[in-house]
mmCIF file of C-alpha atoms in Angstrom:
data_model
loop_
_atom_site.group_PDB
_atom_site.id
_atom_site.type_symbol
_atom_site.label_atom_id
_atom_site.label_comp_id
_atom_site.label_asym_id
_atom_site.label_seq_id
_atom_site.Cartn_x
_atom_site.Cartn_y
_atom_site.Cartn_z
ATOM 1 C CA UNK L 942 -9.396 -18.866 8.539
ATOM 2 C CA UNK L 943 -10.491 -15.331 9.264
ATOM 3 C CA UNK L 944 -8.806 -13.084 6.703
ATOM 4 C CA UNK L 945 -9.522 -9.870 8.601
ATOM 5 C CA UNK L 946 -6.658 -9.166 11.020
ATOM 6 C CA UNK L 947 -7.427 -8.794 14.696
ATOM 7 C CA UNK L 948 -6.367 -5.505 16.218
ATOM 8 C CA UNK L 949 -5.740 -7.347 19.467
ATOM 9 C CA UNK L 950 -3.513 -10.085 18.065
ATOM 10 C CA UNK L 951 -1.623 -8.164 15.364
ATOM 11 C CA UNK L 952 1.798 -7.033 16.614
ATOM 12 C CA UNK L 953 2.222 -3.266 16.819
ATOM 13 C CA UNK L 954 4.358 -2.164 13.877
ATOM 14 C CA UNK L 955 7.499 -0.152 14.431
ATOM 15 C CA UNK L 956 6.945 3.522 13.722
ATOM 16 C CA UNK L 957 4.855 3.639 10.592
ATOM 17 C CA UNK L 958 6.996 6.255 8.838
ATOM 18 C CA UNK L 959 10.229 4.237 9.220
ATOM 19 C CA UNK L 960 11.468 2.017 6.377
ATOM 20 C CA UNK L 961 14.571 -0.127 6.283
ATOM 21 C CA UNK L 962 15.744 -2.493 3.546
ATOM 22 C CA UNK L 963 13.114 -4.930 2.320
ATOM 23 C CA UNK L 964 13.566 -8.150 4.294
ATOM 24 C CA UNK L 965 12.232 -11.112 2.321
ATOM 25 C CA UNK L 966 13.317 -14.732 1.950
ATOM 26 C CA UNK L 967 15.635 -14.901 -1.106
ATOM 27 C CA UNK L 968 13.114 -17.039 -2.981
ATOM 28 C CA UNK L 969 10.373 -14.456 -2.383
ATOM 29 C CA UNK L 970 12.709 -11.614 -3.367
ATOM 30 C CA UNK L 971 13.625 -13.219 -6.694
ATOM 31 C CA UNK L 972 9.999 -14.205 -7.336
ATOM 32 C CA UNK L 973 8.897 -10.608 -6.730
ATOM 33 C CA UNK L 974 11.505 -9.328 -9.186
ATOM 34 C CA UNK L 975 10.537 -11.892 -11.812
ATOM 35 C CA UNK L 976 6.798 -11.218 -11.491
ATOM 36 C CA UNK L 977 7.399 -7.469 -11.834
ATOM 37 C CA UNK L 978 9.641 -7.900 -14.870
ATOM 38 C CA UNK L 979 7.790 -10.657 -16.733
ATOM 39 C CA UNK L 980 4.369 -10.956 -15.153
ATOM 40 C CA UNK L 981 3.089 -13.919 -13.172
ATOM 41 C CA UNK L 982 2.145 -16.021 -16.173
ATOM 42 C CA UNK L 983 5.381 -15.170 -17.982
ATOM 43 C CA UNK L 984 7.487 -16.470 -15.093
ATOM 44 C CA UNK L 985 8.275 -20.140 -14.511
ATOM 45 C CA UNK L 986 9.309 -21.854 -11.291
ATOM 46 C CA UNK L 987 12.525 -22.863 -13.058
ATOM 47 C CA UNK L 988 13.234 -19.206 -13.822
ATOM 48 C CA UNK L 989 12.775 -18.233 -10.156
ATOM 49 C CA UNK L 990 14.944 -21.133 -8.982
ATOM 50 C CA UNK L 991 17.667 -20.076 -11.418
ATOM 51 C CA UNK L 992 17.589 -16.506 -10.117
ATOM 52 C CA UNK L 993 17.976 -17.763 -6.550
ATOM 53 C CA UNK L 994 20.631 -20.314 -7.488
ATOM 54 C CA UNK L 995 18.770 -23.365 -6.178
ATOM 55 C CA UNK L 996 17.202 -26.406 -7.776
ATOM 56 C CA UNK L 997 13.487 -26.599 -8.497
ATOM 57 C CA UNK L 998 12.999 -29.334 -5.840
ATOM 58 C CA UNK L 999 14.715 -27.071 -3.291
ATOM 59 C CA UNK L 1000 12.339 -24.248 -4.157
ATOM 60 C CA UNK L 1001 9.371 -26.596 -3.764
ATOM 61 C CA UNK L 1002 10.683 -27.559 -0.329
ATOM 62 C CA UNK L 1003 10.083 -23.970 0.804
ATOM 63 C CA UNK L 1004 6.988 -23.065 -1.253
ATOM 64 C CA UNK L 1005 4.433 -25.489 -2.664
ATOM 65 C CA UNK L 1006 4.170 -23.830 -6.078
ATOM 66 C CA UNK L 1007 4.307 -20.537 -7.974
ATOM 67 C CA UNK L 1008 0.822 -19.608 -6.741
ATOM 68 C CA UNK L 1009 2.009 -19.890 -3.142
ATOM 69 C CA UNK L 1010 4.796 -17.430 -3.909
ATOM 70 C CA UNK L 1011 2.416 -14.840 -5.349
ATOM 71 C CA UNK L 1012 -0.127 -15.262 -2.539
ATOM 72 C CA UNK L 1013 2.593 -14.931 0.113
ATOM 73 C CA UNK L 1014 3.997 -11.780 -1.489
ATOM 74 C CA UNK L 1015 0.613 -10.109 -1.823
ATOM 75 C CA UNK L 1016 -0.482 -10.972 1.706
ATOM 76 C CA UNK L 1017 2.869 -9.822 3.117
ATOM 77 C CA UNK L 1018 2.362 -6.501 1.361
ATOM 78 C CA UNK L 1019 -1.244 -5.819 2.358
ATOM 79 C CA UNK L 1020 -0.641 -6.860 5.977
ATOM 80 C CA UNK L 1021 2.264 -4.423 6.238
ATOM 81 C CA UNK L 1022 0.071 -1.641 4.831
ATOM 82 C CA UNK L 1023 -2.628 -2.484 7.360
ATOM 83 C CA UNK L 1024 -0.195 -2.559 10.281
ATOM 84 C CA UNK L 1025 1.198 0.850 9.357
ATOM 85 C CA UNK L 1026 -2.235 2.324 8.670
ATOM 86 C CA UNK L 1027 -3.550 1.162 12.049
ATOM 87 C CA UNK L 1028 -0.446 2.530 13.758
ATOM 88 C CA UNK L 1029 -0.990 5.923 12.080
ATOM 89 C CA UNK L 1030 -4.646 5.903 13.147
ATOM 90 C CA UNK L 1031 -3.760 5.044 16.754
ATOM 91 C CA UNK L 1032 -1.173 7.808 16.848
ATOM 92 C CA UNK L 1033 -3.746 10.321 15.544
ATOM 93 C CA UNK L 1034 -6.331 9.466 18.185
ATOM 94 C CA UNK L 1035 -10.073 10.082 17.820
ATOM 95 C CA UNK L 1036 -9.936 13.192 15.629
ATOM 96 C CA UNK L 1037 -11.213 12.086 12.189
ATOM 97 C CA UNK L 1038 -9.166 14.711 10.340
ATOM 98 C CA UNK L 1039 -5.934 13.604 12.007
ATOM 99 C CA UNK L 1040 -6.784 9.941 11.469
ATOM 100 C CA UNK L 1041 -7.605 10.442 7.789
ATOM 101 C CA UNK L 1042 -4.426 12.405 7.098
ATOM 102 C CA UNK L 1043 -2.282 9.892 8.969
ATOM 103 C CA UNK L 1044 -3.768 6.903 7.169
ATOM 104 C CA UNK L 1045 -3.408 8.503 3.730
ATOM 105 C CA UNK L 1046 0.181 9.453 4.508
ATOM 106 C CA UNK L 1047 0.969 5.929 5.683
ATOM 107 C CA UNK L 1048 -0.463 4.370 2.521
ATOM 108 C CA UNK L 1049 1.426 6.700 0.186
ATOM 109 C CA UNK L 1050 4.704 6.218 2.053
ATOM 110 C CA UNK L 1051 4.255 2.475 1.721
ATOM 111 C CA UNK L 1052 3.585 2.718 -2.012
ATOM 112 C CA UNK L 1053 6.752 4.795 -2.466
ATOM 113 C CA UNK L 1054 9.093 2.848 -0.184
ATOM 114 C CA UNK L 1055 7.782 -0.629 -1.037
ATOM 115 C CA UNK L 1056 6.753 -0.059 -4.643
ATOM 116 C CA UNK L 1057 8.124 -3.415 -5.875
ATOM 117 C CA UNK L 1058 5.817 -5.235 -3.482
ATOM 118 C CA UNK L 1059 2.924 -2.815 -3.891
ATOM 119 C CA UNK L 1060 3.071 -3.052 -7.692
ATOM 120 C CA UNK L 1061 2.190 -6.749 -7.451
ATOM 121 C CA UNK L 1062 -1.394 -5.722 -6.666
ATOM 122 C CA UNK L 1063 -1.826 -5.717 -10.458
ATOM 123 C CA UNK L 1064 -1.446 -9.515 -10.319
ATOM 124 C CA UNK L 1065 -4.548 -10.008 -8.169
ATOM 125 C CA UNK L 1066 -6.188 -11.403 -11.302
ATOM 126 C CA UNK L 1067 -3.677 -14.278 -11.194
ATOM 127 C CA UNK L 1068 -4.677 -15.451 -7.710
ATOM 128 C CA UNK L 1069 -6.690 -18.621 -7.384
ATOM 129 C CA UNK L 1070 -10.183 -18.130 -5.893
ATOM 130 C CA UNK L 1071 -9.341 -18.971 -2.265
ATOM 131 C CA UNK L 1072 -6.180 -16.847 -2.253
ATOM 132 C CA UNK L 1073 -7.959 -14.019 -4.048
ATOM 133 C CA UNK L 1074 -10.821 -14.014 -1.533
ATOM 134 C CA UNK L 1075 -8.387 -13.819 1.381
ATOM 135 C CA UNK L 1076 -6.437 -10.970 -0.212
ATOM 136 C CA UNK L 1077 -9.554 -9.030 -1.203
ATOM 137 C CA UNK L 1078 -10.867 -9.311 2.367
ATOM 138 C CA UNK L 1079 -7.676 -7.711 3.652
ATOM 139 C CA UNK L 1080 -7.807 -4.972 1.030
ATOM 140 C CA UNK L 1081 -11.472 -4.322 1.843
ATOM 141 C CA UNK L 1082 -10.546 -4.004 5.499
ATOM 142 C CA UNK L 1083 -8.199 -1.152 4.602
ATOM 143 C CA UNK L 1084 -10.949 0.544 2.611
ATOM 144 C CA UNK L 1085 -13.406 0.204 5.498
ATOM 145 C CA UNK L 1086 -10.916 1.782 7.903
ATOM 146 C CA UNK L 1087 -10.777 4.893 5.731
ATOM 147 C CA UNK L 1088 -14.512 4.894 5.106
ATOM 148 C CA UNK L 1089 -15.347 4.686 8.819
ATOM 149 C CA UNK L 1090 -13.097 7.696 9.429
ATOM 150 C CA UNK L 1091 -14.663 9.706 6.618
ATOM 151 C CA UNK L 1092 -18.172 8.845 7.813
ATOM 152 C CA UNK L 1093 -17.245 10.003 11.319
ATOM 153 C CA UNK L 1094 -15.817 13.197 9.855
ATOM 154 C CA UNK L 1095 -19.004 13.805 7.878
ATOM 155 C CA UNK L 1096 -21.081 13.419 11.020
ATOM 156 C CA UNK L 1097 -18.874 15.991 12.773
ATOM 157 C CA UNK L 1098 -18.904 18.435 9.850
ATOM 158 C CA UNK L 1099 -15.204 17.906 9.040
ATOM 159 C CA UNK L 1100 -15.744 16.342 5.602
ATOM 160 C CA UNK L 1101 -18.504 17.304 3.199
ATOM 161 C CA UNK L 1102 -18.416 14.732 0.404
ATOM 162 C CA UNK L 1103 -21.950 13.509 -0.417
ATOM 163 C CA UNK L 1104 -20.548 10.194 -1.703
ATOM 164 C CA UNK L 1105 -18.094 8.947 0.950
ATOM 165 C CA UNK L 1106 -17.712 5.401 -0.379
ATOM 166 C CA UNK L 1107 -16.839 6.632 -3.868
ATOM 167 C CA UNK L 1108 -14.528 9.279 -2.432
ATOM 168 C CA UNK L 1109 -12.622 6.696 -0.390
ATOM 169 C CA UNK L 1110 -12.237 4.377 -3.367
ATOM 170 C CA UNK L 1111 -10.898 7.311 -5.398
ATOM 171 C CA UNK L 1112 -8.408 8.159 -2.650
ATOM 172 C CA UNK L 1113 -7.150 4.572 -2.527
ATOM 173 C CA UNK L 1114 -6.764 4.309 -6.301
ATOM 174 C CA UNK L 1115 -4.833 7.586 -6.344
ATOM 175 C CA UNK L 1116 -2.557 6.507 -3.496
ATOM 176 C CA UNK L 1117 -1.936 3.043 -4.921
ATOM 177 C CA UNK L 1118 -0.957 4.615 -8.225
ATOM 178 C CA UNK L 1119 2.199 6.014 -6.581
ATOM 179 C CA UNK L 1120 3.743 2.534 -6.831
ATOM 180 C CA UNK L 1121 3.517 2.802 -10.631
ATOM 181 C CA UNK L 1122 5.477 6.010 -11.115
ATOM 182 C CA UNK L 1123 7.473 6.969 -8.030
ATOM 183 C CA UNK L 1124 11.248 6.761 -8.368
ATOM 184 C CA UNK L 1125 13.877 7.499 -5.711
ATOM 185 C CA UNK L 1126 15.825 9.603 -8.203
ATOM 186 C CA UNK L 1127 12.804 11.775 -9.071
ATOM 187 C CA UNK L 1128 12.407 15.425 -8.008
ATOM 188 C CA UNK L 1129 10.134 14.656 -5.043
ATOM 189 C CA UNK L 1130 10.889 12.608 -1.950
ATOM 190 C CA UNK L 1131 8.432 10.005 -0.710
ATOM 191 C CA UNK L 1132 7.500 12.401 2.093
ATOM 192 C CA UNK L 1133 6.768 15.225 -0.342
ATOM 193 C CA UNK L 1134 4.634 12.931 -2.474
ATOM 194 C CA UNK L 1135 2.730 11.866 0.641
ATOM 195 C CA UNK L 1136 2.186 15.526 1.588
ATOM 196 C CA UNK L 1137 0.703 16.290 -1.822
ATOM 197 C CA UNK L 1138 -1.528 13.235 -1.722
ATOM 198 C CA UNK L 1139 -2.867 14.203 1.698
ATOM 199 C CA UNK L 1140 -3.913 17.540 0.201
ATOM 200 C CA UNK L 1141 -5.472 15.872 -2.863
ATOM 201 C CA UNK L 1142 -7.274 13.383 -0.640
ATOM 202 C CA UNK L 1143 -8.665 16.142 1.573
ATOM 203 C CA UNK L 1144 -10.126 17.711 -1.559
ATOM 204 C CA UNK L 1145 -11.671 14.403 -2.545
ATOM 205 C CA UNK L 1146 -13.489 14.038 0.781
ATOM 206 C CA UNK L 1147 -14.472 17.706 0.896
ATOM 207 C CA UNK L 1148 -12.289 19.392 3.498
ATOM 208 C CA UNK L 1149 -12.002 23.229 3.188
ATOM 209 C CA UNK L 1150 -8.221 23.312 3.704
ATOM 210 C CA UNK L 1151 -7.808 21.507 0.382
ATOM 211 C CA UNK L 1152 -8.825 24.736 -1.388
ATOM 212 C CA UNK L 1153 -6.282 26.969 0.356
ATOM 213 C CA UNK L 1154 -3.454 24.431 0.453
ATOM 214 C CA UNK L 1155 -3.218 24.650 4.236
ATOM 215 C CA UNK L 1156 -2.456 21.206 5.590
ATOM 216 C CA UNK L 1157 -3.142 20.265 9.228
ATOM 217 C CA UNK L 1158 -1.050 18.177 11.586
ATOM 218 C CA UNK L 1159 2.313 19.761 11.044
ATOM 219 C CA UNK L 1160 2.389 19.450 7.256
ATOM 220 C CA UNK L 1161 3.849 22.475 5.485
ATOM 221 C CA UNK L 1162 1.778 24.679 3.221
ATOM 222 C CA UNK L 1163 1.923 23.563 -0.405
ATOM 223 C CA UNK L 1164 2.406 26.470 -2.858
ATOM 224 C CA UNK L 1165 0.204 26.720 -5.920
ATOM 225 C CA UNK L 1166 3.186 25.847 -8.131
ATOM 226 C CA UNK L 1167 6.058 23.696 -6.990
ATOM 227 C CA UNK L 1168 7.909 22.793 -10.149
ATOM 228 C CA UNK L 1169 7.305 20.214 -12.862
ATOM 229 C CA UNK L 1170 5.543 16.931 -12.411
ATOM 230 C CA UNK L 1171 7.675 14.046 -11.166
ATOM 231 C CA UNK L 1172 10.043 12.828 -13.872
ATOM 232 C CA UNK L 1173 9.502 9.298 -12.644
ATOM 233 C CA UNK L 1174 5.972 9.224 -14.070
ATOM 234 C CA UNK L 1175 5.564 6.831 -16.975
#
């Protein structure tokens, strides 16, 4: 099975900034909650079945084992990120600056709006080799999308980083970290967090607007001081 999604066969996501309630099978929803609360290895199939209100054999009828639950959750998450990131890139067109900003925004919005799913990335160590390889291939695909855009921007004089691969990895780590600390009740909305991360990411890849705080593509200007750090940070 080819783990890298085809741009031709993957359905076009609804608008990449739009988020409704998380729609998962009840077994997956309870498994996600249990893994986040107790960790993969601290959660038993019996525990998940009890949370759902079904018997263990009923759970096994839907999913072969606990590993299948984790692999399904992680692949569901990364594929949604990819769909939204590709949609943002298509909307931006060929301009590398617009594409980079759109992709970073889409990733951060996902981490904020789907943080329970996104946080499960910490359990990649618990995947069995075949499942891990498939998930890593999808995650690498996301990294390559950003890297290709940054390389194009470097060639056009838009970005100046001398180490594009390292810069892109840093951007992804920073964006993925939002799932660890963002809270709906915090002082910043998901959109405001995304705006700030676009600015930080532009600095990482060496765009001059990162110094002045002037964001392209309709973003507002970010003042030098905008209040305390998010209270949701742990």
